[in-house]
mmCIF file with all atom_site columns, C-alpha atoms in Angstrom:
data_model
loop_
_atom_site.group_PDB
_atom_site.id
_atom_site.type_symbol
_atom_site.label_atom_id
_atom_site.label_alt_id
_atom_site.label_comp_id
_atom_site.label_asym_id
_atom_site.label_entity_id
_atom_site.label_seq_id
_atom_site.pdbx_PDB_ins_code
_atom_site.Cartn_x
_atom_site.Cartn_y
_atom_site.Cartn_z
_atom_site.occupancy
_atom_site.B_iso_or_equiv
_atom_site.pdbx_formal_charge
_atom_site.auth_seq_id
_atom_site.auth_comp_id
_atom_site.auth_asym_id
_atom_site.auth_atom_id
_atom_site.pdbx_PDB_model_num
ATOM 1   C CA . MET I 1 1   ? 3.519   -22.758 3.467   1.00 95.00 ? 1   MET I CA 1
ATOM 2   C CA . LYS I 1 2   ? 1.237   -19.918 2.388   1.00 98.00 ? 2   LYS I CA 1
ATOM 3   C CA . LYS I 1 3   ? 1.878   -18.241 -0.954  1.00 99.00 ? 3   LYS I CA 1
ATOM 4   C CA . VAL I 1 4   ? 1.560   -14.547 -1.772  1.00 99.00 ? 4   VAL I CA 1
ATOM 5   C CA . ALA I 1 5   ? 1.559   -13.091 -5.262  1.00 99.00 ? 5   ALA I CA 1
ATOM 6   C CA . LEU I 1 6   ? 3.827   -10.046 -5.466  1.00 99.00 ? 6   LEU I CA 1
ATOM 7   C CA . ALA I 1 7   ? 2.524   -8.075  -8.435  1.00 99.00 ? 7   ALA I CA 1
ATOM 8   C CA . GLY I 1 8   ? 5.466   -5.890  -9.374  1.00 95.00 ? 8   GLY I CA 1
ATOM 9   C CA . THR I 1 9   ? 8.424   -5.624  -11.710 1.00 88.00 ? 9   THR I CA 1
ATOM 10  C CA . GLU I 1 10  ? 11.317  -3.921  -9.916  1.00 81.00 ? 10  GLU I CA 1
ATOM 11  C CA . SER I 1 11  ? 12.765  -3.098  -6.490  1.00 87.00 ? 11  SER I CA 1
ATOM 12  C CA . LEU I 1 12  ? 10.962  -6.055  -4.928  1.00 97.00 ? 12  LEU I CA 1
ATOM 13  C CA . THR I 1 13  ? 13.721  -7.252  -2.583  1.00 97.00 ? 13  THR I CA 1
ATOM 14  C CA . ASN I 1 14  ? 12.421  -5.528  0.560   1.00 96.00 ? 14  ASN I CA 1
ATOM 15  C CA . TYR I 1 15  ? 8.911   -6.921  0.077   1.00 98.00 ? 15  TYR I CA 1
ATOM 16  C CA . ILE I 1 16  ? 10.257  -10.414 -0.549  1.00 98.00 ? 16  ILE I CA 1
ATOM 17  C CA . ASP I 1 17  ? 12.446  -10.262 2.554   1.00 98.00 ? 17  ASP I CA 1
ATOM 18  C CA . ALA I 1 18  ? 9.567   -9.107  4.781   1.00 98.00 ? 18  ALA I CA 1
ATOM 19  C CA . LEU I 1 19  ? 7.253   -11.856 3.520   1.00 98.00 ? 19  LEU I CA 1
ATOM 20  C CA . LYS I 1 20  ? 9.917   -14.550 3.842   1.00 98.00 ? 20  LYS I CA 1
ATOM 21  C CA . GLU I 1 21  ? 10.541  -13.478 7.442   1.00 97.00 ? 21  GLU I CA 1
ATOM 22  C CA . ASN I 1 22  ? 6.954   -14.613 8.015   1.00 97.00 ? 22  ASN I CA 1
ATOM 23  C CA . ASP I 1 23  ? 7.506   -17.990 6.314   1.00 98.00 ? 23  ASP I CA 1
ATOM 24  C CA . ILE I 1 24  ? 5.516   -16.943 3.255   1.00 99.00 ? 24  ILE I CA 1
ATOM 25  C CA . GLU I 1 25  ? 6.456   -18.169 -0.206  1.00 98.00 ? 25  GLU I CA 1
ATOM 26  C CA . VAL I 1 26  ? 6.615   -15.283 -2.666  1.00 98.00 ? 26  VAL I CA 1
ATOM 27  C CA . ILE I 1 27  ? 5.492   -15.601 -6.276  1.00 98.00 ? 27  ILE I CA 1
ATOM 28  C CA . ALA I 1 28  ? 6.533   -12.478 -8.195  1.00 98.00 ? 28  ALA I CA 1
ATOM 29  C CA . THR I 1 29  ? 4.221   -12.328 -11.199 1.00 98.00 ? 29  THR I CA 1
ATOM 30  C CA . LEU I 1 30  ? 2.014   -10.115 -13.324 1.00 98.00 ? 30  LEU I CA 1
ATOM 31  C CA . ASP I 1 31  ? 0.108   -13.075 -14.754 1.00 98.00 ? 31  ASP I CA 1
ATOM 32  C CA . VAL I 1 32  ? -3.457  -13.228 -13.444 1.00 99.00 ? 32  VAL I CA 1
ATOM 33  C CA . ASP I 1 33  ? -3.805  -16.993 -13.746 1.00 99.00 ? 33  ASP I CA 1
ATOM 34  C CA . GLU I 1 34  ? -0.569  -17.603 -11.847 1.00 99.00 ? 34  GLU I CA 1
ATOM 35  C CA . ALA I 1 35  ? -1.291  -14.958 -9.223  1.00 99.00 ? 35  ALA I CA 1
ATOM 36  C CA . ILE I 1 36  ? -4.807  -16.085 -8.314  1.00 99.00 ? 36  ILE I CA 1
ATOM 37  C CA . LYS I 1 37  ? -3.506  -19.522 -7.311  1.00 99.00 ? 37  LYS I CA 1
ATOM 38  C CA . CYS I 1 38  ? -1.833  -17.817 -4.347  1.00 99.00 ? 38  CYS I CA 1
ATOM 39  C CA . ASP I 1 39  ? -3.387  -17.271 -0.920  1.00 99.00 ? 39  ASP I CA 1
ATOM 40  C CA . GLY I 1 40  ? -2.945  -13.494 -0.943  1.00 99.00 ? 40  GLY I CA 1
ATOM 41  C CA . LEU I 1 41  ? -1.751  -10.514 -2.957  1.00 99.00 ? 41  LEU I CA 1
ATOM 42  C CA . LEU I 1 42  ? 0.785   -7.791  -2.230  1.00 99.00 ? 42  LEU I CA 1
ATOM 43  C CA . LEU I 1 43  ? 0.611   -4.705  -4.445  1.00 99.00 ? 43  LEU I CA 1
ATOM 44  C CA . PRO I 1 44  ? 3.948   -2.900  -4.010  1.00 98.00 ? 44  PRO I CA 1
ATOM 45  C CA . GLY I 1 45  ? 5.095   0.670   -4.422  1.00 96.00 ? 45  GLY I CA 1
ATOM 46  C CA . GLY I 1 46  ? 6.143   2.147   -7.739  1.00 95.00 ? 46  GLY I CA 1
ATOM 47  C CA . GLY I 1 47  ? 5.433   4.935   -10.193 1.00 95.00 ? 47  GLY I CA 1
ATOM 48  C CA . ASP I 1 48  ? 2.299   6.971   -10.811 1.00 97.00 ? 48  ASP I CA 1
ATOM 49  C CA . ILE I 1 49  ? -0.933  5.425   -12.095 1.00 98.00 ? 49  ILE I CA 1
ATOM 50  C CA . ASP I 1 50  ? -2.544  6.764   -15.271 1.00 98.00 ? 50  ASP I CA 1
ATOM 51  C CA . PRO I 1 51  ? -5.143  9.317   -14.061 1.00 98.00 ? 51  PRO I CA 1
ATOM 52  C CA . VAL I 1 52  ? -7.525  8.116   -16.770 1.00 98.00 ? 52  VAL I CA 1
ATOM 53  C CA . TYR I 1 53  ? -8.464  5.391   -14.273 1.00 98.00 ? 53  TYR I CA 1
ATOM 54  C CA . TYR I 1 54  ? -10.046 8.021   -12.035 1.00 98.00 ? 54  TYR I CA 1
ATOM 55  C CA . GLY I 1 55  ? -11.425 10.241  -14.761 1.00 97.00 ? 55  GLY I CA 1
ATOM 56  C CA . GLU I 1 56  ? -8.720  12.906  -14.929 1.00 97.00 ? 56  GLU I CA 1
ATOM 57  C CA . GLU I 1 57  ? -6.094  14.122  -17.362 1.00 97.00 ? 57  GLU I CA 1
ATOM 58  C CA . MET I 1 58  ? -2.393  14.296  -16.549 1.00 96.00 ? 58  MET I CA 1
ATOM 59  C CA . ASN I 1 59  ? -1.948  17.170  -14.081 1.00 95.00 ? 59  ASN I CA 1
ATOM 60  C CA . GLY I 1 60  ? 1.166   16.615  -12.004 1.00 93.00 ? 60  GLY I CA 1
ATOM 61  C CA . SER I 1 61  ? 1.513   12.853  -12.475 1.00 95.00 ? 61  SER I CA 1
ATOM 62  C CA . ASP I 1 62  ? 4.722   11.344  -13.812 1.00 95.00 ? 62  ASP I CA 1
ATOM 63  C CA . GLU I 1 63  ? 4.453   9.384   -17.066 1.00 97.00 ? 63  GLU I CA 1
ATOM 64  C CA . PRO I 1 64  ? 2.673   6.110   -16.193 1.00 97.00 ? 64  PRO I CA 1
ATOM 65  C CA . ASP I 1 65  ? 3.515   2.542   -17.160 1.00 97.00 ? 65  ASP I CA 1
ATOM 66  C CA . ARG I 1 66  ? 0.169   1.709   -18.721 1.00 98.00 ? 66  ARG I CA 1
ATOM 67  C CA . GLU I 1 67  ? 0.913   -1.990  -19.205 1.00 98.00 ? 67  GLU I CA 1
ATOM 68  C CA . LEU I 1 68  ? 1.742   -2.306  -15.515 1.00 98.00 ? 68  LEU I CA 1
ATOM 69  C CA . ASP I 1 69  ? -1.387  -0.344  -14.571 1.00 98.00 ? 69  ASP I CA 1
ATOM 70  C CA . LYS I 1 70  ? -3.576  -2.784  -16.496 1.00 98.00 ? 70  LYS I CA 1
ATOM 71  C CA . ALA I 1 71  ? -1.786  -5.912  -15.295 1.00 98.00 ? 71  ALA I CA 1
ATOM 72  C CA . GLN I 1 72  ? -1.975  -4.919  -11.628 1.00 99.00 ? 72  GLN I CA 1
ATOM 73  C CA . ARG I 1 73  ? -5.587  -3.821  -11.938 1.00 99.00 ? 73  ARG I CA 1
ATOM 74  C CA . ASP I 1 74  ? -6.544  -7.143  -13.535 1.00 99.00 ? 74  ASP I CA 1
ATOM 75  C CA . ILE I 1 75  ? -4.850  -9.069  -10.731 1.00 99.00 ? 75  ILE I CA 1
ATOM 76  C CA . LEU I 1 76  ? -6.465  -6.851  -8.091  1.00 99.00 ? 76  LEU I CA 1
ATOM 77  C CA . ASP I 1 77  ? -9.857  -7.431  -9.693  1.00 99.00 ? 77  ASP I CA 1
ATOM 78  C CA . ALA I 1 78  ? -9.378  -11.203 -9.557  1.00 99.00 ? 78  ALA I CA 1
ATOM 79  C CA . PHE I 1 79  ? -8.404  -11.151 -5.871  1.00 99.00 ? 79  PHE I CA 1
ATOM 80  C CA . VAL I 1 80  ? -11.275 -8.839  -4.911  1.00 99.00 ? 80  VAL I CA 1
ATOM 81  C CA . LYS I 1 81  ? -13.772 -11.103 -6.661  1.00 99.00 ? 81  LYS I CA 1
ATOM 82  C CA . ALA I 1 82  ? -12.233 -14.137 -4.945  1.00 99.00 ? 82  ALA I CA 1
ATOM 83  C CA . LYS I 1 83  ? -12.333 -12.293 -1.598  1.00 99.00 ? 83  LYS I CA 1
ATOM 84  C CA . LYS I 1 84  ? -8.703  -13.176 -0.957  1.00 99.00 ? 84  LYS I CA 1
ATOM 85  C CA . PRO I 1 85  ? -6.466  -11.051 1.326   1.00 99.00 ? 85  PRO I CA 1
ATOM 86  C CA . ILE I 1 86  ? -4.721  -8.042  -0.206  1.00 99.00 ? 86  ILE I CA 1
ATOM 87  C CA . LEU I 1 87  ? -1.982  -5.790  1.182   1.00 99.00 ? 87  LEU I CA 1
ATOM 88  C CA . GLY I 1 88  ? -1.345  -2.564  -0.717  1.00 99.00 ? 88  GLY I CA 1
ATOM 89  C CA . ILE I 1 89  ? 1.730   -0.427  -0.122  1.00 98.00 ? 89  ILE I CA 1
ATOM 90  C CA . CYS I 1 90  ? 2.208   3.132   -1.468  1.00 97.00 ? 90  CYS I CA 1
ATOM 91  C CA . ARG I 1 91  ? 1.251   2.816   -5.158  1.00 98.00 ? 91  ARG I CA 1
ATOM 92  C CA . GLY I 1 92  ? -0.578  -0.351  -4.110  1.00 98.00 ? 92  GLY I CA 1
ATOM 93  C CA . MET I 1 93  ? -2.831  1.629   -1.769  1.00 99.00 ? 93  MET I CA 1
ATOM 94  C CA . GLN I 1 94  ? -3.487  4.174   -4.492  1.00 99.00 ? 94  GLN I CA 1
ATOM 95  C CA . LEU I 1 95  ? -4.396  1.408   -6.947  1.00 99.00 ? 95  LEU I CA 1
ATOM 96  C CA . ILE I 1 96  ? -6.826  -0.105  -4.432  1.00 99.00 ? 96  ILE I CA 1
ATOM 97  C CA . ASN I 1 97  ? -8.409  3.276   -3.763  1.00 99.00 ? 97  ASN I CA 1
ATOM 98  C CA . ILE I 1 98  ? -8.882  3.935   -7.477  1.00 99.00 ? 98  ILE I CA 1
ATOM 99  C CA . TYR I 1 99  ? -10.294 0.437   -8.047  1.00 99.00 ? 99  TYR I CA 1
ATOM 100 C CA . PHE I 1 100 ? -13.078 1.127   -5.553  1.00 99.00 ? 100 PHE I CA 1
ATOM 101 C CA . GLY I 1 101 ? -13.952 4.454   -7.185  1.00 99.00 ? 101 GLY I CA 1
ATOM 102 C CA . GLY I 1 102 ? -11.582 6.799   -5.382  1.00 99.00 ? 102 GLY I CA 1
ATOM 103 C CA . SER I 1 103 ? -9.239  9.414   -6.827  1.00 99.00 ? 103 SER I CA 1
ATOM 104 C CA . LEU I 1 104 ? -5.807  10.889  -6.192  1.00 98.00 ? 104 LEU I CA 1
ATOM 105 C CA . HIS I 1 105 ? -4.118  14.204  -5.598  1.00 96.00 ? 105 HIS I CA 1
ATOM 106 C CA . GLN I 1 106 ? -1.752  14.051  -8.562  1.00 97.00 ? 106 GLN I CA 1
ATOM 107 C CA . ASP I 1 107 ? 0.892   16.207  -6.896  1.00 93.00 ? 107 ASP I CA 1
ATOM 108 C CA . LEU I 1 108 ? 0.467   17.067  -3.228  1.00 93.00 ? 108 LEU I CA 1
ATOM 109 C CA . ALA I 1 109 ? 0.764   20.731  -2.260  1.00 86.00 ? 109 ALA I CA 1
ATOM 110 C CA . THR I 1 110 ? 2.701   19.503  0.781   1.00 80.00 ? 110 THR I CA 1
ATOM 111 C CA . ARG I 1 111 ? 4.848   17.033  -1.166  1.00 80.00 ? 111 ARG I CA 1
ATOM 112 C CA . ASP I 1 112 ? 8.035   18.191  0.584   1.00 77.00 ? 112 ASP I CA 1
ATOM 113 C CA . ILE I 1 113 ? 6.791   16.519  3.771   1.00 72.00 ? 113 ILE I CA 1
ATOM 114 C CA . HIS I 1 114 ? 6.304   13.195  2.019   1.00 84.00 ? 114 HIS I CA 1
ATOM 115 C CA . THR I 1 115 ? 9.033   12.806  -0.611  1.00 81.00 ? 115 THR I CA 1
ATOM 116 C CA . ARG I 1 116 ? 12.445  11.215  -0.152  1.00 81.00 ? 116 ARG I CA 1
ATOM 117 C CA . LYS I 1 117 ? 15.408  13.417  0.782   1.00 79.00 ? 117 LYS I CA 1
ATOM 118 C CA . ASN I 1 118 ? 18.900  12.527  -0.447  1.00 74.00 ? 118 ASN I CA 1
ATOM 119 C CA . ASP I 1 119 ? 17.673  9.025   -1.349  1.00 80.00 ? 119 ASP I CA 1
ATOM 120 C CA . ASN I 1 120 ? 16.315  8.503   2.172   1.00 84.00 ? 120 ASN I CA 1
ATOM 121 C CA . ASP I 1 121 ? 12.681  8.192   3.243   1.00 90.00 ? 121 ASP I CA 1
ATOM 122 C CA . SER I 1 122 ? 11.192  11.170  5.022   1.00 91.00 ? 122 SER I CA 1
ATOM 123 C CA . ILE I 1 123 ? 9.794   10.671  8.523   1.00 94.00 ? 123 ILE I CA 1
ATOM 124 C CA . HIS I 1 124 ? 6.607   12.280  9.810   1.00 95.00 ? 124 HIS I CA 1
ATOM 125 C CA . SER I 1 125 ? 3.839   11.591  12.290  1.00 96.00 ? 125 SER I CA 1
ATOM 126 C CA . VAL I 1 126 ? 0.383   10.195  11.616  1.00 98.00 ? 126 VAL I CA 1
ATOM 127 C CA . LYS I 1 127 ? -2.701  9.973   13.786  1.00 98.00 ? 127 LYS I CA 1
ATOM 128 C CA . SER I 1 128 ? -5.508  7.463   14.041  1.00 98.00 ? 128 SER I CA 1
ATOM 129 C CA . VAL I 1 129 ? -8.845  8.753   12.725  1.00 97.00 ? 129 VAL I CA 1
ATOM 130 C CA . GLU I 1 130 ? -10.840 5.552   13.312  1.00 90.00 ? 130 GLU I CA 1
ATOM 131 C CA . GLU I 1 131 ? -11.239 4.532   16.956  1.00 92.00 ? 131 GLU I CA 1
ATOM 132 C CA . GLY I 1 132 ? -9.751  1.123   17.712  1.00 93.00 ? 132 GLY I CA 1
ATOM 133 C CA . ASN I 1 133 ? -8.475  0.361   14.198  1.00 95.00 ? 133 ASN I CA 1
ATOM 134 C CA . LEU I 1 134 ? -5.736  -2.227  13.840  1.00 96.00 ? 134 LEU I CA 1
ATOM 135 C CA . PHE I 1 135 ? -2.955  0.357   13.380  1.00 98.00 ? 135 PHE I CA 1
ATOM 136 C CA . GLU I 1 136 ? -4.003  2.085   16.598  1.00 97.00 ? 136 GLU I CA 1
ATOM 137 C CA . LYS I 1 137 ? -3.868  -1.281  18.348  1.00 97.00 ? 137 LYS I CA 1
ATOM 138 C CA . PHE I 1 138 ? -0.350  -1.860  17.039  1.00 97.00 ? 138 PHE I CA 1
ATOM 139 C CA . TYR I 1 139 ? 1.130   1.601   17.514  1.00 98.00 ? 139 TYR I CA 1
ATOM 140 C CA . GLY I 1 140 ? -1.182  3.896   19.496  1.00 97.00 ? 140 GLY I CA 1
ATOM 141 C CA . LYS I 1 141 ? -3.064  7.017   18.423  1.00 97.00 ? 141 LYS I CA 1
ATOM 142 C CA . THR I 1 142 ? -0.072  8.989   17.099  1.00 98.00 ? 142 THR I CA 1
ATOM 143 C CA . PHE I 1 143 ? 3.204   7.616   15.775  1.00 98.00 ? 143 PHE I CA 1
ATOM 144 C CA . ASN I 1 144 ? 5.975   8.128   13.226  1.00 98.00 ? 144 ASN I CA 1
ATOM 145 C CA . ILE I 1 145 ? 6.152   6.436   9.826   1.00 98.00 ? 145 ILE I CA 1
ATOM 146 C CA . ASN I 1 146 ? 8.392   6.692   6.780   1.00 96.00 ? 146 ASN I CA 1
ATOM 147 C CA . SER I 1 147 ? 7.324   8.440   3.597   1.00 94.00 ? 147 SER I CA 1
ATOM 148 C CA . ALA I 1 148 ? 8.327   8.384   -0.081  1.00 91.00 ? 148 ALA I CA 1
ATOM 149 C CA . HIS I 1 149 ? 5.525   9.679   -2.311  1.00 92.00 ? 149 HIS I CA 1
ATOM 150 C CA . HIS I 1 150 ? 4.246   12.822  -4.035  1.00 95.00 ? 150 HIS I CA 1
ATOM 151 C CA . GLN I 1 151 ? 0.644   11.712  -4.607  1.00 97.00 ? 151 GLN I CA 1
ATOM 152 C CA . GLY I 1 152 ? -2.110  10.742  -2.182  1.00 96.00 ? 152 GLY I CA 1
ATOM 153 C CA . ALA I 1 153 ? -5.699  9.603   -1.918  1.00 98.00 ? 153 ALA I CA 1
ATOM 154 C CA . LYS I 1 154 ? -8.235  12.386  -2.513  1.00 98.00 ? 154 LYS I CA 1
ATOM 155 C CA . LYS I 1 155 ? -11.696 10.824  -2.725  1.00 98.00 ? 155 LYS I CA 1
ATOM 156 C CA . ILE I 1 156 ? -11.755 7.589   -0.711  1.00 99.00 ? 156 ILE I CA 1
ATOM 157 C CA . GLY I 1 157 ? -13.158 4.608   -2.602  1.00 99.00 ? 157 GLY I CA 1
ATOM 158 C CA . LYS I 1 158 ? -16.465 2.924   -1.781  1.00 99.00 ? 158 LYS I CA 1
ATOM 159 C CA . GLY I 1 159 ? -16.186 0.415   1.042   1.00 99.00 ? 159 GLY I CA 1
ATOM 160 C CA . LEU I 1 160 ? -12.823 1.740   2.203   1.00 99.00 ? 160 LEU I CA 1
ATOM 161 C CA . LYS I 1 161 ? -12.270 3.509   5.521   1.00 98.00 ? 161 LYS I CA 1
ATOM 162 C CA . GLU I 1 162 ? -9.507  6.016   6.109   1.00 98.00 ? 162 GLU I CA 1
ATOM 163 C CA . VAL I 1 163 ? -7.859  5.023   9.378   1.00 98.00 ? 163 VAL I CA 1
ATOM 164 C CA . LEU I 1 164 ? -4.623  7.050   9.474   1.00 98.00 ? 164 LEU I CA 1
ATOM 165 C CA . ARG I 1 165 ? -3.932  10.641  8.478   1.00 98.00 ? 165 ARG I CA 1
ATOM 166 C CA . SER I 1 166 ? -0.817  12.819  8.441   1.00 96.00 ? 166 SER I CA 1
ATOM 167 C CA . GLU I 1 167 ? -0.691  16.234  10.091  1.00 92.00 ? 167 GLU I CA 1
ATOM 168 C CA . ASP I 1 168 ? -1.185  17.932  6.715   1.00 92.00 ? 168 ASP I CA 1
ATOM 169 C CA . GLY I 1 169 ? -4.331  15.892  6.036   1.00 94.00 ? 169 GLY I CA 1
ATOM 170 C CA . VAL I 1 170 ? -3.035  13.160  3.718   1.00 95.00 ? 170 VAL I CA 1
ATOM 171 C CA . CYS I 1 171 ? -4.619  9.709   4.025   1.00 98.00 ? 171 CYS I CA 1
ATOM 172 C CA . GLU I 1 172 ? -1.935  7.263   5.194   1.00 97.00 ? 172 GLU I CA 1
ATOM 173 C CA . ALA I 1 173 ? -3.875  3.986   5.502   1.00 98.00 ? 173 ALA I CA 1
ATOM 174 C CA . VAL I 1 174 ? -7.201  2.417   4.577   1.00 99.00 ? 174 VAL I CA 1
ATOM 175 C CA . ILE I 1 175 ? -8.985  -0.815  5.372   1.00 98.00 ? 175 ILE I CA 1
ATOM 176 C CA . HIS I 1 176 ? -11.974 -2.337  3.627   1.00 99.00 ? 176 HIS I CA 1
ATOM 177 C CA . GLU I 1 177 ? -15.187 -2.539  5.621   1.00 98.00 ? 177 GLU I CA 1
ATOM 178 C CA . GLU I 1 178 ? -15.983 -6.093  4.499   1.00 98.00 ? 178 GLU I CA 1
ATOM 179 C CA . LEU I 1 179 ? -13.107 -7.600  2.515   1.00 99.00 ? 179 LEU I CA 1
ATOM 180 C CA . PRO I 1 180 ? -9.673  -8.659  3.887   1.00 99.00 ? 180 PRO I CA 1
ATOM 181 C CA . ILE I 1 181 ? -7.915  -5.633  2.404   1.00 99.00 ? 181 ILE I CA 1
ATOM 182 C CA . ILE I 1 182 ? -5.462  -3.338  4.196   1.00 99.00 ? 182 ILE I CA 1
ATOM 183 C CA . ALA I 1 183 ? -3.280  -0.692  2.603   1.00 99.00 ? 183 ALA I CA 1
ATOM 184 C CA . THR I 1 184 ? -0.704  1.876   3.654   1.00 99.00 ? 184 THR I CA 1
ATOM 185 C CA . GLN I 1 185 ? 0.675   4.943   1.908   1.00 98.00 ? 185 GLN I CA 1
ATOM 186 C CA . PHE I 1 186 ? 3.916   4.401   3.824   1.00 98.00 ? 186 PHE I CA 1
ATOM 187 C CA . HIS I 1 187 ? 6.426   1.556   3.441   1.00 97.00 ? 187 HIS I CA 1
ATOM 188 C CA . PRO I 1 188 ? 6.339   -0.964  6.324   1.00 98.00 ? 188 PRO I CA 1
ATOM 189 C CA . GLU I 1 189 ? 8.807   -3.206  4.479   1.00 97.00 ? 189 GLU I CA 1
ATOM 190 C CA . ARG I 1 190 ? 11.425  -0.498  5.017   1.00 96.00 ? 190 ARG I CA 1
ATOM 191 C CA . MET I 1 191 ? 10.687  -0.373  8.752   1.00 96.00 ? 191 MET I CA 1
ATOM 192 C CA . SER I 1 192 ? 10.850  -4.136  9.365   1.00 95.00 ? 192 SER I CA 1
ATOM 193 C CA . TYR I 1 193 ? 13.360  -6.772  10.458  1.00 94.00 ? 193 TYR I CA 1
ATOM 194 C CA . LYS I 1 194 ? 16.848  -5.800  9.214   1.00 93.00 ? 194 LYS I CA 1
ATOM 195 C CA . GLN I 1 195 ? 15.527  -2.386  8.197   1.00 92.00 ? 195 GLN I CA 1
ATOM 196 C CA . ARG I 1 196 ? 14.041  -1.336  11.529  1.00 95.00 ? 196 ARG I CA 1
ATOM 197 C CA . ARG I 1 197 ? 14.456  2.352   12.308  1.00 93.00 ? 197 ARG I CA 1
ATOM 198 C CA . ASP I 1 198 ? 14.934  4.224   15.559  1.00 95.00 ? 198 ASP I CA 1
ATOM 199 C CA . ASP I 1 199 ? 12.801  7.147   14.342  1.00 95.00 ? 199 ASP I CA 1
ATOM 200 C CA . ALA I 1 200 ? 9.680   5.211   13.242  1.00 96.00 ? 200 ALA I CA 1
ATOM 201 C CA . VAL I 1 201 ? 7.479   2.331   14.351  1.00 97.00 ? 201 VAL I CA 1
ATOM 202 C CA . VAL I 1 202 ? 8.247   -1.294  13.524  1.00 97.00 ? 202 VAL I CA 1
ATOM 203 C CA . GLY I 1 203 ? 6.521   -2.325  10.316  1.00 97.00 ? 203 GLY I CA 1
ATOM 204 C CA . GLU I 1 204 ? 6.598   -6.036  11.128  1.00 96.00 ? 204 GLU I CA 1
ATOM 205 C CA . GLU I 1 205 ? 3.196   -5.919  12.829  1.00 97.00 ? 205 GLU I CA 1
ATOM 206 C CA . ILE I 1 206 ? 1.551   -5.183  9.478   1.00 98.00 ? 206 ILE I CA 1
ATOM 207 C CA . PHE I 1 207 ? 3.124   -8.204  7.799   1.00 98.00 ? 207 PHE I CA 1
ATOM 208 C CA . LYS I 1 208 ? 2.231   -10.438 10.730  1.00 98.00 ? 208 LYS I CA 1
ATOM 209 C CA . TYR I 1 209 ? -1.366  -9.272  10.508  1.00 98.00 ? 209 TYR I CA 1
ATOM 210 C CA . PHE I 1 210 ? -1.435  -9.838  6.755   1.00 99.00 ? 210 PHE I CA 1
ATOM 211 C CA . LYS I 1 211 ? -0.171  -13.390 7.288   1.00 98.00 ? 211 LYS I CA 1
ATOM 212 C CA . SER I 1 212 ? -2.991  -13.991 9.785   1.00 98.00 ? 212 SER I CA 1
ATOM 213 C CA . LEU I 1 213 ? -5.498  -13.197 7.015   1.00 98.00 ? 213 LEU I CA 1
ATOM 214 C CA . LEU I 1 214 ? -4.143  -15.874 4.678   1.00 98.00 ? 214 LEU I CA 1
ATOM 215 C CA . LYS I 1 215 ? -6.322  -18.977 4.581   1.00 91.00 ? 215 LYS I CA 1
#
């Protein structure tokens, strides 16, 4: 059975359930040495990342968990250097983008489109901006996804390609040009299996693809 390191501290149940549905053993850890023994890495959603990592001062970001920032970045660095598969979700995508030299909008002007409403994810459409990318193959050129964030990628990191974009211009997914790295701003784990939605696509395809990358 393949093993995936889940580098997070709280609200991990949905990620664990989605991975287990694909017969993947989940190792929830922030220890680099333990994590790198796994076949892949999932960087989950969470709070805002310290903007010092992309050369900015606090300007709309919520107070960061700096210990978590460092721990996740160290694990990401180890997996990138080992060229092992990585799936980033929400904060995880932002962390990946920053790692490769990108930056963030600290508080989106159009945040009302993307933030949760009454403890429920928002729903909005996205479009493919890279012909034939894997998300387009799964879902077509335009489709609905869930949304629960107030920040977004601004400058896209080196080696990453923006492949999905919302109607208001926010990057919703990236893939790496050479490494086995995929990342979404949305939450496929909350659109998968027992949490499928009638108003958005099925997120399971993303987890199935991630499993196919594990060696």
